[in-house]
Amino acid sequence: MPRKSGPIAKRPIPHVKHVVAVASGKGGVGKSTVAANLAVALARQSLEGRTPRVGLLDLDIFGPSVPKLMGLEGLPPPELTKAGAIIPFSNHGLQCMSIGFMVPQTDDTAVVWRGLMVQKAAQQLLFDVDWRGHGGEGHPGLDVLVVDMPPGTGDVQLTLGQLVEVDGAVIVSTPQDVALIDAKKGVAMFRKVDVPIMGLLLNMAHFTCSTCSTPHHIFGPLSSFHQTADALNLKILGELPITPSVSADGDSGAPTMLRSGAPGNVQGVDEVQSVMDQVAKNVLATLSAKDGGRS
């Protein structure tokens, strides 16, 4: 018998006010590193006279990166509330959750699951986590949850887009056409499930060596990226340089946005921090405008 019901109703993630997805379409463009630094950058901003409460959710089932990027490797499985919800781990002032906390992660293990298992895992991470953390009922929950998406436009993306009230998506790409092709597919997928696109963020835009002041476009000119943004009628949120310390910071479990003191002493860090702070301000401005429209 044909179904007479309409599409599945989207719902909010418990104890989360706003959800922002960081996606790419293409793997290897630095999306997870951007997501981690965006979460830290958001937590550095001001929201209603206070710092926002921010969480980071890793939805990459096959290649989780958040445990490494946030310095949360080698931990025991997460605790559960009395109601059976998962309590996220916390580091650097952020609540964090990943399948990597629940499935043993070693150099020679892999998650080998069919689509249905991937969908179930994604739903559990989306709806069975208590983002109030160990504070429980005494904690107000999160203002913003940054969701690090896997590459592609498959099961996990559809699960998020069809089931969750997502406030917006930040699309990350590198300058070359092979990455932009997949970025455009990611934009089309989110638009198909009615997820607003906050804008495009260009990663690895240029490299400036320590002995000169001329930016080198290692992955080609930026013209294709700008043309793509114009064709899709999307805002360019920023252009991030290639900075060796960003990779080193991720490997050490402390995102570059956590650096303080005199970042100018480390090549490119001040530019990365400036761009990510501006992206965070744009994201919060979009969310505030959305709140104003609801009131």
C-alpha positions as MATLAB code, in Angstrom:
seq = 'MPRKSGPIAKRPIPHVKHVVAVASGKGGVGKSTVAANLAVALARQSLEGRTPRVGLLDLDIFGPSVPKLMGLEGLPPPELTKAGAIIPFSNHGLQCMSIGFMVPQTDDTAVVWRGLMVQKAAQQLLFDVDWRGHGGEGHPGLDVLVVDMPPGTGDVQLTLGQLVEVDGAVIVSTPQDVALIDAKKGVAMFRKVDVPIMGLLLNMAHFTCSTCSTPHHIFGPLSSFHQTADALNLKILGELPITPSVSADGDSGAPTMLRSGAPGNVQGVDEVQSVMDQVAKNVLATLSAKDGGRS';
ca = [
       0.000    0.000    0.000;
       1.371    3.453   -0.853;
       2.158    5.701    2.084;
      -0.110    8.694    2.559;
       2.097   10.439    5.090;
       4.282   13.389    4.105;
       8.041   13.777    4.471;
       9.728   13.015    7.777;
       9.497   15.979   10.123;
      12.851   17.469   11.089;
      13.544   17.916   14.784;
      16.084   19.734   16.912;
      18.992   17.974   18.593;
      18.221   17.756   22.328;
      19.836   20.527   24.416;
      21.248   22.271   21.334;
      19.972   25.660   20.163;
      21.752   25.889   16.802;
      23.366   23.333   14.485;
      26.046   24.304   11.952;
      27.407   21.674    9.557;
      30.918   21.888    8.106;
      31.024   19.945    4.852;
      33.108   19.658    1.722;
      31.894   17.018   -0.694;
      35.574   16.242   -1.363;
      37.825   14.451    1.093;
      41.243   15.811    2.005;
      40.432   19.518    1.867;
      40.965   20.122    5.581;
      37.313   20.106    6.591;
      37.825   18.473   10.000;
      40.626   20.881   10.883;
      38.385   23.783    9.848;
      35.500   22.387   11.921;
      37.664   22.085   15.035;
      39.071   25.591   14.627;
      35.623   27.017   13.883;
      34.273   25.503   17.101;
      37.106   27.096   19.084;
      36.655   30.401   17.232;
      32.927   30.438   18.046;
      33.716   29.868   21.713;
      35.973   32.952   21.608;
      33.190   35.272   20.461;
      30.602   37.172   22.462;
      26.955   36.141   22.489;
      24.484   38.173   24.519;
      27.310   39.436   26.686;
      28.895   36.038   27.359;
      30.974   33.416   25.610;
      28.889   30.917   23.631;
      28.568   27.312   24.784;
      29.902   25.302   21.848;
      30.126   21.606   21.031;
      31.823   19.626   18.268;
      30.221   16.503   16.798;
      32.212   14.212   14.515;
      29.837   12.496   12.073;
      32.576   10.876   10.015;
      31.860    7.249   10.868;
      34.657    5.702    8.801;
      37.400    8.244    9.500;
      36.769   10.103   12.757;
      39.251   12.920   13.363;
      37.912   14.771   16.411;
      39.579   12.528   19.037;
      42.982   13.367   17.522;
      42.296   17.024   16.751;
      40.892   17.762   20.213;
      43.458   15.845   22.265;
      40.972   13.180   23.359;
      42.636    9.977   22.191;
      42.943    6.818   24.257;
      40.013    7.505   26.556;
      37.655    4.859   27.944;
      34.160    4.661   26.429;
      31.941    7.634   27.337;
      29.727    7.460   30.401;
      25.947    7.276   30.205;
      23.281    9.223   32.057;
      20.672    7.400   34.117;
      18.380    7.685   31.110;
      20.974    6.027   28.873;
      22.161    9.127   26.987;
      25.823    9.459   26.065;
      27.818   12.056   28.011;
      30.277   13.846   25.706;
      33.918   14.376   26.549;
      35.190   17.892   27.156;
      38.474   19.574   26.286;
      39.580   23.102   25.455;
      36.221   24.349   26.732;
      34.245   22.348   24.136;
      31.929   19.363   24.468;
      33.008   16.724   21.935;
      31.533   13.496   20.602;
      32.705   11.037   17.949;
      32.253    7.416   16.951;
      35.982    7.239   17.683;
      35.170    7.336   21.405;
      32.965    4.252   21.138;
      34.775    2.072   18.580;
      38.367    1.044   19.357;
      40.721    3.173   17.277;
      44.154    1.764   16.468;
      46.386    2.111   13.451;
      45.197   -1.163   11.932;
      41.470   -1.178   12.738;
      38.681    0.010   10.476;
      34.940    0.505   10.728;
      33.494   -1.833    8.087;
      29.737   -1.282    8.180;
      26.919   -1.380    5.671;
      24.643    1.591    5.108;
      21.994    0.699    7.686;
      24.562    0.445   10.477;
      26.056    3.784    9.425;
      22.619    5.422    9.544;
      21.917    3.970   13.004;
      25.288    5.172   14.301;
      24.680    8.647   12.895;
      21.233    8.824   14.495;
      22.653    7.748   17.831;
      25.309   10.448   17.687;
      22.709   13.035   16.706;
      19.925   12.258   19.151;
      21.321   10.120   21.986;
      23.995   12.505   23.296;
      23.274   14.703   26.327;
      25.051   17.922   25.371;
      24.588   19.304   28.865;
      27.577   17.148   29.757;
      28.263   16.154   33.326;
      26.245   19.184   34.445;
      23.078   17.292   33.542;
      19.836   19.065   34.342;
      21.723   21.925   35.942;
      23.409   22.808   32.649;
      21.653   24.849   29.923;
      23.099   22.899   26.984;
      24.795   24.293   23.876;
      24.302   27.508   21.955;
      25.984   26.077   18.852;
      26.881   22.539   17.809;
      29.443   22.350   14.999;
      29.033   19.121   13.027;
      32.059   17.790   11.172;
      30.599   15.964    8.175;
      32.206   13.106    6.221;
      33.062   13.635    2.553;
      30.502   12.826   -0.096;
      26.706   13.051   -0.281;
      25.679    9.698    1.166;
      23.866    8.159    4.110;
      25.204   10.416    6.847;
      24.536   13.635    4.946;
      20.974   12.544    4.165;
      20.396   11.455    7.768;
      21.418   14.887    9.031;
      19.629   16.853    6.319;
      16.361   14.937    6.504;
      16.061   14.415   10.262;
      17.705   17.430   11.912;
      16.850   21.128   11.995;
      20.173   22.427   10.663;
      20.619   26.195   10.797;
      23.266   26.322    8.102;
      26.227   24.703    6.392;
      29.736   25.986    5.779;
      31.197   24.454    2.613;
      34.983   24.003    2.587;
      36.985   23.609   -0.610;
      40.471   23.986   -1.995;
      41.084   26.040   -5.166;
      41.430   23.304   -7.785;
      38.524   22.303  -10.018;
      38.520   18.673   -8.859;
      37.615   19.868   -5.341;
      35.146   22.511   -6.509;
      33.208   19.919   -8.544;
      32.442   17.983   -5.348;
      31.842   21.159   -3.357;
      29.090   22.101   -5.816;
      27.547   18.662   -5.355;
      27.578   19.219   -1.594;
      25.810   22.557   -2.027;
      23.187   20.945   -4.267;
      22.585   18.159   -1.762;
      22.061   20.545    1.160;
      19.741   22.716   -0.892;
      17.745   19.632   -1.851;
      17.058   18.892    1.845;
      16.412   22.564    2.663;
      19.599   23.247    4.631;
      20.709   26.888    4.187;
      24.276   27.450    2.972;
      26.078   30.068    5.060;
      28.884   30.398    2.534;
      32.051   28.965    1.034;
      35.378   28.814    2.853;
      38.533   28.416    0.797;
      41.263   26.356    2.445;
      44.905   26.129    1.300;
      44.410   29.285   -0.744;
      48.063   30.260   -0.841;
      51.448   29.739    0.769;
      53.884   32.465    1.769;
      57.413   31.225    2.394;
      59.491   32.549    5.262;
      61.978   34.291    2.966;
      59.559   36.282    0.806;
      56.276   38.162    1.025;
      54.672   36.919   -2.193;
      51.757   34.471   -1.806;
      52.250   31.343   -3.920;
      49.095   29.663   -5.250;
      50.295   26.073   -4.996;
      46.937   24.553   -5.964;
      46.345   26.984   -8.787;
      44.747   30.428   -9.122;
      41.703   31.337   -7.075;
      39.614   32.389  -10.073;
      37.686   29.098  -10.282;
      36.720   29.347   -6.617;
      35.453   32.922   -7.014;
      33.557   31.998  -10.170;
      31.945   29.059   -8.349;
      30.837   31.306   -5.499;
      29.321   33.752   -7.982;
      27.588   30.998   -9.950;
      26.081   29.522   -6.768;
      25.228   32.983   -5.417;
      27.092   32.224   -2.180;
      29.111   34.399    0.150;
      32.854   33.792    0.454;
      33.440   33.484    4.195;
      37.233   33.628    3.985;
      40.435   32.319    2.453;
      42.793   30.323    4.665;
      46.502   30.034    3.875;
      48.632   26.899    3.912;
      50.332   27.074    7.301;
      52.550   24.219    8.545;
      51.707   24.936   12.194;
      47.995   24.221   11.548;
      48.831   20.605   10.744;
      51.217   20.339   13.681;
      48.638   21.829   16.051;
      46.019   19.330   14.909;
      48.402   16.440   15.443;
      49.148   17.699   18.954;
      45.429   17.898   19.823;
      45.313   21.685   20.241;
      43.696   23.568   17.304;
      45.522   26.655   16.053;
      42.774   28.949   17.350;
      43.950   28.087   20.870;
      47.337   29.696   20.315;
      47.826   32.887   22.308;
      50.606   35.289   23.119;
      52.489   36.373   20.030;
      51.153   34.286   17.135;
      53.045   36.516   14.682;
      56.173   34.659   15.694;
      54.783   31.535   14.003;
      54.359   31.812   10.246;
      50.776   32.375    9.118;
      49.072   31.778   12.470;
      47.859   35.352   12.839;
      46.247   35.176    9.375;
      44.540   31.856   10.161;
      43.198   33.205   13.442;
      41.971   36.411   11.824;
      40.124   34.549    9.061;
      38.561   32.002   11.433;
      37.461   34.731   13.852;
      35.727   36.486   10.960;
      34.056   33.249    9.860;
      32.831   32.704   13.437;
      31.434   36.250   13.575;
      29.604   35.697   10.274;
      28.141   32.413   11.529;
      26.942   33.971   14.789;
      25.487   36.939   12.912;
      23.520   34.568   10.666;
      22.256   32.630   13.689;
      21.295   35.839   15.532;
      19.391   37.066   12.485;
      17.574   33.759   12.365;
      16.670   34.100   16.037;
      15.334   37.575   15.312;
      13.144   36.156   12.569;
      11.708   33.594   14.966;
      10.783   36.155   17.610;
];
